[in-house]
Coordinates of C-alpha atoms (C1' of nucleotides) in Angstrom, one line a residue:
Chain A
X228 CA 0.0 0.0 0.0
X229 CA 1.3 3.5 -0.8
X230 CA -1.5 5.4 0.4
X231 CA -2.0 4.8 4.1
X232 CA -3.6 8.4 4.7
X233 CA -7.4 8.4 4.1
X234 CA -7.3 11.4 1.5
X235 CA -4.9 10.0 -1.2
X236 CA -2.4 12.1 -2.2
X237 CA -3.2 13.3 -5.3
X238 CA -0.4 14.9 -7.0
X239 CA 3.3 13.5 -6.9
X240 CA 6.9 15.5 -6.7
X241 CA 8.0 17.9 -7.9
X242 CA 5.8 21.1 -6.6
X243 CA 5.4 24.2 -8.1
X244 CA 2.7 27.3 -8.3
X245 CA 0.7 26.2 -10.8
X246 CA 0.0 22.3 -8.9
X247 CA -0.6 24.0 -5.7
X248 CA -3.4 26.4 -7.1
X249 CA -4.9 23.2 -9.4
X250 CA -5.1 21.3 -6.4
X251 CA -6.5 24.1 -4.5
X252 CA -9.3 24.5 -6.7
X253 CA -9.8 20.8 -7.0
X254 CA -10.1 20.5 -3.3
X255 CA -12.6 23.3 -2.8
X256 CA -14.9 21.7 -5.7
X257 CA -14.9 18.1 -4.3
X258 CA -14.8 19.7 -0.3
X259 CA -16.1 23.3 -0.4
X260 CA -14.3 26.5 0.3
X261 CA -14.4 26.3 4.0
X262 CA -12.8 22.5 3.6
X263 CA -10.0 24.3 1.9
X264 CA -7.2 24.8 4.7
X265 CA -3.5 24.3 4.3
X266 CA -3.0 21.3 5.9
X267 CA -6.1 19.9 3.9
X268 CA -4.7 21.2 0.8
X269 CA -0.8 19.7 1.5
X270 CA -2.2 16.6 2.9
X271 CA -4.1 16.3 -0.3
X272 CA -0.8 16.9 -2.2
X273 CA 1.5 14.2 0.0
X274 CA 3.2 17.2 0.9
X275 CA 3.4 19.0 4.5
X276 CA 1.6 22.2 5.2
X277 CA 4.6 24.6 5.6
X278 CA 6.1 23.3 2.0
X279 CA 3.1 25.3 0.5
X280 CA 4.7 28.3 1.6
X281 CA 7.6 28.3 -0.4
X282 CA 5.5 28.8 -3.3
X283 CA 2.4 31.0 -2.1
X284 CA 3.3 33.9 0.1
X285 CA -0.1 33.4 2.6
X286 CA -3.3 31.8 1.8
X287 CA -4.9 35.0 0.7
X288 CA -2.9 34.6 -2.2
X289 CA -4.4 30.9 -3.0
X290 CA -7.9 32.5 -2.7
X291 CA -6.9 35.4 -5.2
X292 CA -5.2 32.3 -7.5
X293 CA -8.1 30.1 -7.5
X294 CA -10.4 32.6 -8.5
X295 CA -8.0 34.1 -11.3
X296 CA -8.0 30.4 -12.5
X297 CA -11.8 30.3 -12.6
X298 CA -11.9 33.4 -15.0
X299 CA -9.2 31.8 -17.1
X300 CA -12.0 28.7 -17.6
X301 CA -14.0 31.4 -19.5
X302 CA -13.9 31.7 -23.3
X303 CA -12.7 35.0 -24.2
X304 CA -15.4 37.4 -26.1
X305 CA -13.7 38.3 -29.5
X306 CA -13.8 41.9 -31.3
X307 CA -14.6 40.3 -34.3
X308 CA -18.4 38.8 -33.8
X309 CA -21.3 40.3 -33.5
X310 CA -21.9 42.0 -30.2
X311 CA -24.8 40.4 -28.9
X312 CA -23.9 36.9 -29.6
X313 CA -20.6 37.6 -27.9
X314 CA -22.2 39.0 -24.9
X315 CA -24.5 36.3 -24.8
X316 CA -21.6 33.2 -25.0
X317 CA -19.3 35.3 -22.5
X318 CA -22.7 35.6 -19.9
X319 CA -23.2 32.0 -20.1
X320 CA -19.9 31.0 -20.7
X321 CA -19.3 32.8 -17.1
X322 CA -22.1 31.2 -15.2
X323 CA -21.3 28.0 -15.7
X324 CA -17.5 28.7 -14.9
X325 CA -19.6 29.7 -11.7
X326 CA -21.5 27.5 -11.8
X327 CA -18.8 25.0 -11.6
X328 CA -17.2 26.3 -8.3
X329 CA -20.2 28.2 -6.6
X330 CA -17.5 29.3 -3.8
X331 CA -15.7 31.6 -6.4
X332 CA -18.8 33.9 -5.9
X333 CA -18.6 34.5 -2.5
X334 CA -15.0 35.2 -2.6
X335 CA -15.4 38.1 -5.4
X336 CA -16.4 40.4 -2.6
X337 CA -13.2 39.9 -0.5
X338 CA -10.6 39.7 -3.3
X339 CA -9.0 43.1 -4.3
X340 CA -6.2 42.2 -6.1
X341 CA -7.5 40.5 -9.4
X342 CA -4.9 37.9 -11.4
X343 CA -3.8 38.0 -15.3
X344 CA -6.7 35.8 -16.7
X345 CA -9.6 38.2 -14.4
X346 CA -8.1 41.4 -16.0
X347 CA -7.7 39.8 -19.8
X348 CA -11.3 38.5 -19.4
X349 CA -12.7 42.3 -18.8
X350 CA -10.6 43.7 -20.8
X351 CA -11.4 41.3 -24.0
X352 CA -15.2 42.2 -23.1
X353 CA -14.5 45.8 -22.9
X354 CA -12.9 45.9 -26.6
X355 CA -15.6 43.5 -27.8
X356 CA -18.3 46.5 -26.5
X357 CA -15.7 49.2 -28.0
X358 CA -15.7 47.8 -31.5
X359 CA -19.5 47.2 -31.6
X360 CA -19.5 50.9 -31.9
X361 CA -20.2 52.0 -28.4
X362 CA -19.5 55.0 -26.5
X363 CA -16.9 54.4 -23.8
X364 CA -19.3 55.2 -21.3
X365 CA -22.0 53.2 -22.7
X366 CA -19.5 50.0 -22.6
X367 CA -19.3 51.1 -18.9
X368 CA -22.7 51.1 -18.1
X369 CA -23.4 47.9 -20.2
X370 CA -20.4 46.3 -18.3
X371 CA -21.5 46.9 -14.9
X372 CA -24.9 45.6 -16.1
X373 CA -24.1 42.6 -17.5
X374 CA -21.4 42.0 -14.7
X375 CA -24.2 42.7 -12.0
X376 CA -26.5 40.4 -13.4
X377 CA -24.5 37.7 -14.3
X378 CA -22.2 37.7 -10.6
X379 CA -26.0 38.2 -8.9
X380 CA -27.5 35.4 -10.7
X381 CA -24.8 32.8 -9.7
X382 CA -24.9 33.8 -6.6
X383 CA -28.7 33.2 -6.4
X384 CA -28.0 30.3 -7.3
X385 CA -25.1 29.3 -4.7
X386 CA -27.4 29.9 -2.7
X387 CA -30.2 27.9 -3.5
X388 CA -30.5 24.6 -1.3
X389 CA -31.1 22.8 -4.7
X390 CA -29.6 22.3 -8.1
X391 CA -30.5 21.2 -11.2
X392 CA -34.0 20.2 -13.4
X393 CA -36.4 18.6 -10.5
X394 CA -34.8 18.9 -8.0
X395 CA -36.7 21.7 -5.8
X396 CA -39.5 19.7 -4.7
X397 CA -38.2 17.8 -1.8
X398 CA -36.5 21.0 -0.4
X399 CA -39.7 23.1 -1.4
X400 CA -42.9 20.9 -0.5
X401 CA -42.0 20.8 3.2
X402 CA -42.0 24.8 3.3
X403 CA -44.5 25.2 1.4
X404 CA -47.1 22.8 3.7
X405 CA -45.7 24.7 6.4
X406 CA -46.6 28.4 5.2
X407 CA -49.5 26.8 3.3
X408 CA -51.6 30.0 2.7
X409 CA -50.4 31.6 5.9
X410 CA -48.1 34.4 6.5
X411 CA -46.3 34.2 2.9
X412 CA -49.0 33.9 0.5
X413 CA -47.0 34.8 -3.0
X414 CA -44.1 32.8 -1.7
X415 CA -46.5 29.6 -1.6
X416 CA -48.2 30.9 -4.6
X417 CA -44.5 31.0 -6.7
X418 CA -43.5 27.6 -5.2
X419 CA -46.8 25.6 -6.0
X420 CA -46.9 27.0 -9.7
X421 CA -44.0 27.9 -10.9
X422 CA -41.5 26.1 -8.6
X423 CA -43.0 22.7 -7.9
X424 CA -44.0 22.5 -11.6
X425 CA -42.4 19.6 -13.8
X426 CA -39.2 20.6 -15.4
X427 CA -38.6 23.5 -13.2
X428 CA -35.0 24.9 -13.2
X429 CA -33.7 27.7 -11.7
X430 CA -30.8 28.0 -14.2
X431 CA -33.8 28.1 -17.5
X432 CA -34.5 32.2 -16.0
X433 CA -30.8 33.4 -17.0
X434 CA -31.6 33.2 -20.5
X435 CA -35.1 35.9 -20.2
X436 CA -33.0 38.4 -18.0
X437 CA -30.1 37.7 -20.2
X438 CA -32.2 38.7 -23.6
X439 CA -34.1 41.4 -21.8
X440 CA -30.8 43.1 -21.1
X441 CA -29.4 42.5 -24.5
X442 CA -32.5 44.0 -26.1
X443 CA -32.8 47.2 -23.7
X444 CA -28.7 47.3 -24.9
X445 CA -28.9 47.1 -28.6
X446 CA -31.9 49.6 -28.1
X447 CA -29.6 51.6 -26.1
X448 CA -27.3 52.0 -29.0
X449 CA -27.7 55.2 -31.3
X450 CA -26.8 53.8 -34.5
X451 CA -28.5 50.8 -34.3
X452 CA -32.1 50.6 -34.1
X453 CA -33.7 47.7 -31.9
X454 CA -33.5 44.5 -34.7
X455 CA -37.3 44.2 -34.9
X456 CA -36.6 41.0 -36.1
X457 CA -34.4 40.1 -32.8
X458 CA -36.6 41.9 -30.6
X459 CA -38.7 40.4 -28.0
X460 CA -36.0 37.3 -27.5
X461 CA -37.4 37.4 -24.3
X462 CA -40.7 35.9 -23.0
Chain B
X394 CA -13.2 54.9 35.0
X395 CA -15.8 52.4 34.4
X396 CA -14.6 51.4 30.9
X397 CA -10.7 49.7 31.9
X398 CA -10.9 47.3 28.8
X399 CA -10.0 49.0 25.4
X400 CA -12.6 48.1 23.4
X401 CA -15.5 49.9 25.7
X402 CA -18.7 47.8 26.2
X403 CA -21.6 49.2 23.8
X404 CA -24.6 48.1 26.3
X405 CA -25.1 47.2 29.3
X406 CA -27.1 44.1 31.0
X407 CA -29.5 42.6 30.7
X408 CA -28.3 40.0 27.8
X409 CA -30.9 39.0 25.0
X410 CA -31.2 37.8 21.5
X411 CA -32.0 41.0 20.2
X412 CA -28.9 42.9 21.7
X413 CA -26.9 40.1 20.7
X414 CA -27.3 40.3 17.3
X415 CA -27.8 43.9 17.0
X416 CA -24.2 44.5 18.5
X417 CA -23.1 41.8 15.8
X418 CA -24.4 43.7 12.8
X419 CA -22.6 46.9 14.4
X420 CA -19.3 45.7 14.9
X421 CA -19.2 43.8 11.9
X422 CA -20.0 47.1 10.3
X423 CA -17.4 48.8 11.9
X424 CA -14.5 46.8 11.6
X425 CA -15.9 43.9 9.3
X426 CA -17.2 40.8 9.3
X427 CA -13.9 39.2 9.5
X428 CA -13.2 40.5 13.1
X429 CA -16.9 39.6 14.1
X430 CA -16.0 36.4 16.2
X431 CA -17.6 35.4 19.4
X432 CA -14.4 36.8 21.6
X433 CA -14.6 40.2 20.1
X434 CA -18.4 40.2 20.3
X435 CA -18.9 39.2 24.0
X436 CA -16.1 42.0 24.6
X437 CA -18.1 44.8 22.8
X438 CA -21.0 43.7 25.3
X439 CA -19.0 43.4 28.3
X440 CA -19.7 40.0 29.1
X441 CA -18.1 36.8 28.3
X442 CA -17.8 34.4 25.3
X443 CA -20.2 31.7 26.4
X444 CA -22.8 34.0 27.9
X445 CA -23.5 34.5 24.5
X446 CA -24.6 30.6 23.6
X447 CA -27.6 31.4 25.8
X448 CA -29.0 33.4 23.4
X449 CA -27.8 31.8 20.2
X450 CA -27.2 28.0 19.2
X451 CA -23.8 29.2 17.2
X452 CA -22.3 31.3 15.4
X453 CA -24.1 30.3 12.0
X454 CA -26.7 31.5 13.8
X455 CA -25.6 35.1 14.4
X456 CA -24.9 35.4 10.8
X457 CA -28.3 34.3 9.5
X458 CA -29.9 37.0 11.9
X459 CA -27.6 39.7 10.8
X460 CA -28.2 38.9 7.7
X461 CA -32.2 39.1 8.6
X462 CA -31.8 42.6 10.5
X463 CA -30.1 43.7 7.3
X464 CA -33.7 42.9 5.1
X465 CA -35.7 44.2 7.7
X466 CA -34.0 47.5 7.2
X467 CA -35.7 47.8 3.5
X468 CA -38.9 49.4 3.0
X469 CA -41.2 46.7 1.7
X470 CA -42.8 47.6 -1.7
X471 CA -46.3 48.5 -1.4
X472 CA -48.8 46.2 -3.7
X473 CA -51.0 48.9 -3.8
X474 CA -48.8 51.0 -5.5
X475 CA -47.6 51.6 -9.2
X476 CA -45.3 48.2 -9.2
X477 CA -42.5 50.2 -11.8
X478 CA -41.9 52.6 -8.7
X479 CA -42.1 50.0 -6.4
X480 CA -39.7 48.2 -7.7
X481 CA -37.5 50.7 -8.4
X482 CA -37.9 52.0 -4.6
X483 CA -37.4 48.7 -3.5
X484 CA -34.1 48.1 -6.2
X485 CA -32.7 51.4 -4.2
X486 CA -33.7 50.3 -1.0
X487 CA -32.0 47.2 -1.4
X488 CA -28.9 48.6 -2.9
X489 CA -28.4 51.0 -0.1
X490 CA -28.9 48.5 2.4
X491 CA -26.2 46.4 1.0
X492 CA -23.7 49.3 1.0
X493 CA -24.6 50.3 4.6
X494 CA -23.6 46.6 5.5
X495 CA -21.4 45.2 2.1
X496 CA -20.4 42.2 4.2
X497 CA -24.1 40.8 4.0
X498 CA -23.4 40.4 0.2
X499 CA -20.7 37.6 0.1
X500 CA -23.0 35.8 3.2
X501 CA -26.1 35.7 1.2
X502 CA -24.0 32.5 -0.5
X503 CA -23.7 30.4 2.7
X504 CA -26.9 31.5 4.3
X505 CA -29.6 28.5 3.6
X506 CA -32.6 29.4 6.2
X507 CA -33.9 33.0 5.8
X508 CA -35.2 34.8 8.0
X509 CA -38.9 36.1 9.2
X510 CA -37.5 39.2 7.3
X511 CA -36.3 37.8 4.5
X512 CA -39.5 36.2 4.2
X513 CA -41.6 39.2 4.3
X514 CA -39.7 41.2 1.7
X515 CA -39.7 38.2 -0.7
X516 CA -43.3 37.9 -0.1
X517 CA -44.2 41.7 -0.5
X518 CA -42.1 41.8 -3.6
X519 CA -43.7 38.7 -5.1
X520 CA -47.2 40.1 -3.9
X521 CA -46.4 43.7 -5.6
X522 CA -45.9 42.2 -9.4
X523 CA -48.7 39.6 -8.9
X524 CA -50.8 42.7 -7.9
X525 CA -49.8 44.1 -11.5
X526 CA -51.3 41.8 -13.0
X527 CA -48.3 39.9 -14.4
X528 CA -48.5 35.8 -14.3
X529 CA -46.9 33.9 -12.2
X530 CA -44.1 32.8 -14.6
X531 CA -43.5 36.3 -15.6
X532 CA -43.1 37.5 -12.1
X533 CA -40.5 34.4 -11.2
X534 CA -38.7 35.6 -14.3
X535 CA -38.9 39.8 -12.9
X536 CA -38.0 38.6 -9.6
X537 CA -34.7 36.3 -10.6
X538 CA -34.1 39.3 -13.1
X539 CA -34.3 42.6 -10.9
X540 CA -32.7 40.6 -7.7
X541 CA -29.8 38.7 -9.5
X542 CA -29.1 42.7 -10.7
X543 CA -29.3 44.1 -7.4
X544 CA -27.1 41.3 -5.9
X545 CA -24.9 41.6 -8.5
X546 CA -24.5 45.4 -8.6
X547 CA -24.0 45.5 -4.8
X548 CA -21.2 42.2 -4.7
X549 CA -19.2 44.8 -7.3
X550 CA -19.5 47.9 -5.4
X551 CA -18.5 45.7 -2.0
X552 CA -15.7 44.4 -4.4
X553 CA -14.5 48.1 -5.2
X554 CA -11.3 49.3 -3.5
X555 CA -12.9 52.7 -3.7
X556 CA -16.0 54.1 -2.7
X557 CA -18.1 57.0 -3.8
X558 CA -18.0 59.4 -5.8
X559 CA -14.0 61.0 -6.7
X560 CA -12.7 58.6 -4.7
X561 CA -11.1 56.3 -7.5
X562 CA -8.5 58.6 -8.5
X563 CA -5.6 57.8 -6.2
X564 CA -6.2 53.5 -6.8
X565 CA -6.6 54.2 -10.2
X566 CA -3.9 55.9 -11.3
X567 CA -1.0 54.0 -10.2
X568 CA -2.8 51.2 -11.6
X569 CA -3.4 52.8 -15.2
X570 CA 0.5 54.3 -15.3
X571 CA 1.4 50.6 -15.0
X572 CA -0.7 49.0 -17.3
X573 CA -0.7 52.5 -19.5
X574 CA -1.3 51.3 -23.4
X575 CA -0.3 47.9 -22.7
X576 CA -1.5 44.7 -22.2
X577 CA -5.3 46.1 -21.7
X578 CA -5.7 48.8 -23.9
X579 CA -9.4 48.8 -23.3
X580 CA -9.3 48.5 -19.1
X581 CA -7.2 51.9 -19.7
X582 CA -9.3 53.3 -22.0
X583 CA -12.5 53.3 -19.6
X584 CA -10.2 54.0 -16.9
X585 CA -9.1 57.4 -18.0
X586 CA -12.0 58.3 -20.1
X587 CA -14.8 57.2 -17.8
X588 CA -13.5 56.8 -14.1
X589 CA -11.0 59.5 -13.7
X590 CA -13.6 62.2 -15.4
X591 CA -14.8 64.0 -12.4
X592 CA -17.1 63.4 -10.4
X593 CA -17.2 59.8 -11.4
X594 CA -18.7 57.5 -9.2
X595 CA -19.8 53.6 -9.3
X596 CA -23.0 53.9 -7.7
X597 CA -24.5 56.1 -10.5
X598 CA -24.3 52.8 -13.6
X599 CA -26.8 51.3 -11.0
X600 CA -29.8 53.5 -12.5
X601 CA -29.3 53.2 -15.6
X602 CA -29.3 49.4 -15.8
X603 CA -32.3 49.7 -13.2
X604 CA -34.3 51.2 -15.8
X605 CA -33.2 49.2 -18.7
X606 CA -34.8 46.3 -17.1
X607 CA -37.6 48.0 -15.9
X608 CA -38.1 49.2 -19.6
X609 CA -37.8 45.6 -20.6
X610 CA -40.3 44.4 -17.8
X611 CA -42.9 46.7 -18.8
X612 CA -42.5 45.7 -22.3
X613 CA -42.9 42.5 -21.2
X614 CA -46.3 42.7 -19.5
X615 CA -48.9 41.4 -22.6
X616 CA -51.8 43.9 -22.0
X617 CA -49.4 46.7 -20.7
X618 CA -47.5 48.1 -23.8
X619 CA -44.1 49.9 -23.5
X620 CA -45.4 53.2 -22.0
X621 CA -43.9 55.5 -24.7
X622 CA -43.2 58.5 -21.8
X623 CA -41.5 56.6 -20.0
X624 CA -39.8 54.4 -22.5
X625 CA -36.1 55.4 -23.1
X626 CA -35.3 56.3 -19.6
X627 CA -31.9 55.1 -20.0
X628 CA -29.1 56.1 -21.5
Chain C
dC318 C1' 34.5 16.7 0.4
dT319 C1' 32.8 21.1 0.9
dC320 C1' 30.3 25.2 -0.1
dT321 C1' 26.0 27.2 -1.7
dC322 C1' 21.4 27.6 -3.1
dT323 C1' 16.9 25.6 -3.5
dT324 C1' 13.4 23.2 -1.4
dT325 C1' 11.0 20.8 2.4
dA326 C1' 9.5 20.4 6.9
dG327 C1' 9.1 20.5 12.5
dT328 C1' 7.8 23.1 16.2
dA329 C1' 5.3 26.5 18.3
dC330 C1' 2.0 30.4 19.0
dA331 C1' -2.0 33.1 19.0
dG332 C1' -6.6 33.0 17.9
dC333 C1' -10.9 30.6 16.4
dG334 C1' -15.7 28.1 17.6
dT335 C1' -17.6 25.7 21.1
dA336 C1' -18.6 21.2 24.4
dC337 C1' -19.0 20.5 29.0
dG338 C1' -19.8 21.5 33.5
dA339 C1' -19.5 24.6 37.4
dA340 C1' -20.8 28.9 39.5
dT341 C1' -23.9 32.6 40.2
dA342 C1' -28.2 35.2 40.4
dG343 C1' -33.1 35.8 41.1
dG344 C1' -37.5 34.5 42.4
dT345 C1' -40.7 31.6 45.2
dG346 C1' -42.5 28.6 48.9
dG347 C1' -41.9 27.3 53.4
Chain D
dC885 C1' -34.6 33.7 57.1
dC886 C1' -33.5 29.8 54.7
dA887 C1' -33.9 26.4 51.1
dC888 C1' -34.9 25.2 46.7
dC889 C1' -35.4 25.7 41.7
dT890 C1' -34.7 27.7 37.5
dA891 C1' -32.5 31.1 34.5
dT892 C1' -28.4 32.9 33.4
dT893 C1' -23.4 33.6 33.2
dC894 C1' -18.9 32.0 32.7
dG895 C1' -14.0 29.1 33.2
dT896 C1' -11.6 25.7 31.3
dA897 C1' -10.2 22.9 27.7
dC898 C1' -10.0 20.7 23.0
dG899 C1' -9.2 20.5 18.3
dC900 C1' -8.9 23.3 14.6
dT901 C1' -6.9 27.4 11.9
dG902 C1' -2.9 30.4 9.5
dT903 C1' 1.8 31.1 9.7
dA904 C1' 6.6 32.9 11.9
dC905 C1' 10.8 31.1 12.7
dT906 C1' 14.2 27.8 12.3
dA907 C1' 16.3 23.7 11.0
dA908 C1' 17.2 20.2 7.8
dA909 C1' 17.6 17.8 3.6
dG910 C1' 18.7 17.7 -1.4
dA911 C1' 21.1 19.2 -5.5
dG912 C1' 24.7 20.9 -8.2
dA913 C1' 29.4 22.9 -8.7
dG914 C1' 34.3 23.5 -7.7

DNA sequence: CTCTCTTTAGTACAGCGTACGAATAGGTGG
DNA sequence: CCACCTATTCGTACGCTGTACTAAAGAGAG
């Protein structure tokens, strides 16, 4: 036997930055965030908690690492297409990178210092809004829209006790039988109609807020008229 | 001197649940949620650690009720009222809240019971667009929409080294010299043509992305056409 | 073999949440 | 007044955290 600790060691000699951060991100996948210590971390690696610090000055720097890896999972937007679809793969392409580690939402509001891949990501997005022909301050107020929306609904959806198509009715029915009809009427009302209905996914409302906020964009844009032909996506 | 300890005691005895978690939400405001633990707590009180576990099963617990205090601090929308200014009340409300206390952002990930409330607000807010007269599925789709946007909008500003309005000047700077015509021509660009103008402040992208999707909500109500007066708000 | 530089690791410390049980306070009946 | 009971407060201790400091091991060169 070469494993004799519980949680196999997972990666083998010789260290460096980039295994340490993989393995990082690994661990708080499988584990969670809060899971994610360094002794977890170097017993996960076969390696002993103090060797992590020859390569990572304090664990801050992990968080800020792991994160900058999640934004390098994300397809960059390019100049070249059309706005909108580009908007529209980059908005999905980033939930599901979100998706895919819920934790990195929750640590967006605590990281200041954002890595390589975090600033070529906004920057790609900026000069994809820049050669569609918008204003520099219309690419900032349709950034920090589609940023706020896109960083809000993941973390709606971190939050949610459930996950995926069908999945909300064991969590839900309980609630709803005991509010049933009392204090939170509309709550009850949502959940028996819309939530408990066959099918039902959370993650299916992205794409109507996503085309709403495309359409009010594309609208928003001088030049172009609103595509009656694209209009209404939403619905 | 009454007050020998540093860190003078904000209230006096008697202990409850209320004062407990009221102190929390204050000195997690003050000095941040990092440096809320159950030491420094009981200290601000002038009692001990464990007196505190009377009134609270742990400190999960704390953190869901701060969390609640912080929605109860937001008007609830009115269903009585016209629902665009309601919501758009409530979106401000919200906002505002969540910049009074920006530590309640990256919680709402973890948190998984609500609060009485969290309840209420979800429930008025629900109640409010039913009362408009838009259908169940429309109003899951508004509500996912308008909160993902406020949740999003207030994890950024939280995210912000800087913070109102003329403030970003001395972080930005140094940060645009370095990266000046480089490797993110476009991150420059906005920076110096859009944050450094004067007067420049984060908070003010949150209206006009507000009323884009109130724009496209109203649009999206079948008998309700776009009201042409109030169409266009943005921009 | 020795010197030097890179890399790994052991020990220790302060601070965390909190389990457990003891001490104290406050009110009531005798 | 005392005894008793319950409500409340708190002391101690345990296992966990990040990490400062120091030592040791490994690798390559002369």
């Amino acid at each position: 036997m070469s494993t004799s600790t519980p949680a196999a060691p997972r990666k083998r000699l010789p260290l460096n930055r980039e295994k340490v951060l993989g393995c990082a991100l690994q661990l708080a996948d499988e584990s969670g965030i809060a899971a994610l210590t360094i002794r977890s971390l170097a017993q996960s690696m076969g390696t002993k908690p103090m060797s992590l610090y020859y390569y990572v000055a304090n664990k801050d720097e992990i968080l800020d690492g792991i994160v900058d890896l999640v934004f390098g999972e994300i397809e960059l937007p390019s100049p070249a297409g059309d706005w909108r679809e580009e908007m529209h793969r980059r908005a999905h392409g980033m939930r599901s990178a979100l998706k895919r580690h819920p934790w990195a939402v929750g640590l967006l509001e605590s990281r200041s210092s954002p890595g390589a891949a975090t600033l070529r990501h906004h920057d790609a997005t900026l000069g994809t809004l820049r050669a569609a022909g918008l204003s520099v301050q219309l690419t900032a107020h349709a950034y920090a829209l589609l940023d706020s929306y896109i960083y809000g609904f993941a973390l709606q959806e971190a939050a949610l006790p459930f996950d995926g198509r069908d999945t909300a009715a064991e969590i839900t029915i309980p609630i709803v039988e005991r509010f049933s009809t009392g204090e939170y009427p509309h709550m009850v009302e949502i959940a028996r109609e819309h939530v408990l209905k066959p099918g039902y996914d959370f993650g299916d409302e992205f794409e109507f807020g996503l085309n709403l906020i495309l359409d009010g964009l594309s609208r928003s844009i001088p030049t172009t008229g609103p595509d009656p032909e694209r209009q209404q996506h939403s619905s």
